[in-house]
Amino acid sequence: MARPKKNGTYLNVCIETSIYKRLEEMCDEAGQTKTVAVERALKKYFDEYDAKQKIMKELTARKY
């Protein structure tokens, strides 16, 4: 039985070969797909970015 299709959007990128090799090695070691690894990395990056932006807005609001 086929897996249900993922609700997603395709993303084609060109990354440095050294970064791709590290991604591939990590995924092989962790037993996960490159898609899952990239999704997790992006989510973590976005969460950290959002948290920093929130702090910056709070600091800016206190100055005035």
XYZ file of N, CA, C and O in Angstrom:
256
model
N 0.844 -1.179 0.000
C 0.000 0.000 0.000
C 0.888 1.240 0.000
O 1.840 1.338 0.778
N 0.581 2.191 -0.840
C 1.388 3.398 -0.975
C 1.168 4.335 0.210
O 0.099 4.355 0.815
N 2.220 5.076 0.513
C 2.135 6.086 1.558
C 1.278 7.250 1.082
O 1.313 7.600 -0.094
N 0.513 7.862 1.998
C -0.258 9.037 1.582
C 0.676 10.173 1.189
O 1.755 10.318 1.757
N 0.258 10.959 0.219
C 1.090 12.066 -0.239
C 1.207 13.118 0.854
O 0.262 13.400 1.564
N 2.392 13.686 0.942
C 2.676 14.730 1.902
C 2.106 16.052 1.395
O 2.197 16.363 0.212
N 1.513 16.804 2.293
C 1.042 18.135 1.944
C 2.263 19.046 1.929
O 2.699 19.540 2.958
N 2.862 19.225 0.781
C 4.089 20.005 0.729
C 4.286 20.684 -0.602
O 3.483 20.561 -1.526
N 5.386 21.399 -0.671
C 5.784 22.124 -1.860
C 7.216 21.761 -2.175
O 8.054 21.683 -1.271
N 7.503 21.539 -3.437
C 8.859 21.197 -3.835
C 9.752 22.420 -3.780
O 9.333 23.541 -4.102
N 11.000 22.205 -3.382
C 11.991 23.258 -3.302
C 13.264 22.747 -3.948
O 13.832 21.744 -3.507
N 13.688 23.409 -4.985
C 14.938 23.038 -5.649
C 15.990 24.073 -5.302
O 15.774 25.264 -5.502
N 17.109 23.617 -4.774
C 18.176 24.529 -4.388
C 19.509 23.995 -4.876
O 19.671 22.787 -5.086
N 20.448 24.892 -5.028
C 21.819 24.509 -5.350
C 22.672 24.909 -4.152
O 22.775 26.104 -3.830
N 23.219 23.913 -3.456
C 24.036 24.192 -2.280
C 25.460 23.702 -2.530
O 25.700 22.892 -3.423
N 26.384 24.211 -1.725
C 27.773 23.798 -1.855
C 27.881 22.290 -1.672
O 27.206 21.704 -0.817
N 28.731 21.683 -2.452
C 28.893 20.230 -2.403
C 29.313 19.766 -1.015
O 28.822 18.739 -0.527
N 30.172 20.527 -0.341
C 30.631 20.117 0.990
C 29.466 20.088 1.986
O 29.393 19.201 2.838
N 28.547 21.026 1.870
C 27.385 21.046 2.752
C 26.465 19.872 2.426
O 25.952 19.200 3.325
N 26.283 19.593 1.136
C 25.440 18.470 0.734
C 26.019 17.148 1.253
O 25.284 16.299 1.765
N 27.333 17.000 1.155
C 27.957 15.761 1.636
C 27.762 15.594 3.135
O 27.503 14.486 3.614
N 27.880 16.694 3.883
C 27.649 16.627 5.330
C 26.203 16.244 5.621
O 25.924 15.438 6.519
N 25.278 16.822 4.875
C 23.856 16.497 5.039
C 23.621 15.015 4.763
O 22.947 14.323 5.537
N 24.182 14.542 3.679
C 24.013 13.143 3.296
C 24.595 12.198 4.351
O 23.958 11.211 4.736
N 25.782 12.510 4.864
C 26.413 11.682 5.891
C 25.576 11.668 7.173
O 25.376 10.620 7.787
N 25.101 12.857 7.566
C 24.299 12.949 8.777
C 23.014 12.146 8.639
O 22.615 11.427 9.554
N 22.375 12.245 7.485
C 21.121 11.517 7.267
C 21.349 10.008 7.260
O 20.538 9.259 7.813
N 22.425 9.569 6.636
C 22.749 8.143 6.642
C 22.970 7.654 8.070
O 22.469 6.601 8.459
N 23.700 8.443 8.845
C 24.002 8.073 10.229
C 22.736 8.069 11.092
O 22.539 7.178 11.918
N 21.879 9.064 10.881
C 20.666 9.204 11.697
C 19.513 8.348 11.183
O 18.516 8.179 11.876
N 19.632 7.851 9.964
C 18.558 7.043 9.400
C 17.322 7.858 9.053
O 16.198 7.387 9.220
N 17.540 9.078 8.596
C 16.412 9.922 8.214
C 16.613 10.452 6.803
O 17.716 10.418 6.282
N 15.555 10.924 6.226
C 15.653 11.449 4.866
C 16.239 12.861 4.889
O 16.189 13.556 5.907
N 16.759 13.276 3.749
C 17.275 14.633 3.628
C 16.143 15.639 3.786
O 16.333 16.711 4.353
N 14.954 15.278 3.323
C 13.805 16.167 3.458
C 13.515 16.448 4.926
O 13.339 17.606 5.327
N 13.458 15.407 5.729
C 13.182 15.573 7.159
C 14.274 16.407 7.814
O 13.985 17.323 8.597
N 15.519 16.137 7.486
C 16.626 16.877 8.088
C 16.564 18.355 7.728
O 16.737 19.226 8.594
N 16.292 18.657 6.478
C 16.224 20.055 6.043
C 15.014 20.746 6.670
O 15.111 21.893 7.121
N 13.878 20.061 6.729
C 12.698 20.650 7.369
C 12.980 20.978 8.830
O 12.617 22.062 9.308
N 13.614 20.064 9.538
C 13.927 20.300 10.952
C 14.908 21.456 11.109
O 14.756 22.295 12.010
N 15.924 21.501 10.259
C 16.910 22.579 10.336
C 16.265 23.934 10.049
O 16.525 24.919 10.752
N 15.408 23.993 9.034
C 14.739 25.249 8.711
C 13.792 25.674 9.825
O 13.732 26.851 10.189
N 13.052 24.715 10.377
C 12.142 25.042 11.468
C 12.910 25.612 12.652
O 12.512 26.633 13.225
N 14.016 24.992 13.008
C 14.821 25.485 14.126
C 15.342 26.891 13.829
O 15.295 27.777 14.684
N 15.832 27.103 12.620
C 16.330 28.419 12.225
C 15.218 29.457 12.313
O 15.410 30.543 12.875
N 14.042 29.149 11.781
C 12.924 30.090 11.811
C 12.472 30.381 13.242
O 12.170 31.527 13.582
N 12.408 29.342 14.085
C 12.010 29.536 15.480
C 12.989 30.459 16.203
O 12.581 31.359 16.941
N 14.294 30.248 15.987
C 15.311 31.098 16.609
C 15.240 32.517 16.064
O 15.363 33.490 16.814
N 15.025 32.656 14.775
C 14.909 33.972 14.151
C 13.708 34.726 14.728
O 13.812 35.901 15.102
N 12.577 34.041 14.821
C 11.366 34.664 15.368
C 11.581 35.102 16.818
O 11.145 36.190 17.215
N 12.250 34.268 17.610
C 12.508 34.613 19.009
C 13.410 35.851 19.104
O 13.157 36.743 19.923
N 14.426 35.923 18.265
C 15.318 37.087 18.265
C 14.574 38.338 17.818
O 14.775 39.419 18.385
N 13.717 38.205 16.831
C 12.944 39.351 16.351
C 12.004 39.865 17.446
O 11.829 41.069 17.608
N 11.409 38.950 18.189
C 10.512 39.332 19.274
C 11.281 40.115 20.331
O 10.803 41.151 20.815
N 12.465 39.654 20.673
C 13.298 40.349 21.658
C 13.669 41.737 21.153
O 13.607 42.725 21.898
N 14.063 41.823 19.885
C 14.439 43.113 19.312
C 13.263 44.089 19.334
O 13.429 45.270 19.666
N 12.070 43.623 19.011
C 10.885 44.486 19.048
C 10.592 44.964 20.449
O 10.235 46.129 20.674
N 10.746 44.067 21.433
C 10.507 44.444 22.826
C 11.520 45.484 23.290
O 11.170 46.442 23.966
N 12.787 45.294 22.911
C 13.825 46.249 23.294
C 13.596 47.601 22.626
O 13.782 48.647 23.246
N 13.207 47.571 21.382
C 12.947 48.810 20.650
C 11.756 49.550 21.252
O 11.777 50.775 21.394
N 10.736 48.824 21.642
C 9.541 49.429 22.224
C 9.857 50.065 23.588
O 9.287 51.099 23.936
N 10.794 49.518 24.330
C 11.150 50.060 25.647
C 11.926 51.359 25.535
O 11.885 52.181 26.427
N 12.663 51.547 24.445
C 13.477 52.753 24.277
C 12.602 53.985 24.087
O 13.016 55.096 24.362
N 11.392 53.801 23.580
C 10.547 54.951 23.260
C 9.398 55.032 24.164
O 8.774 54.887 24.869
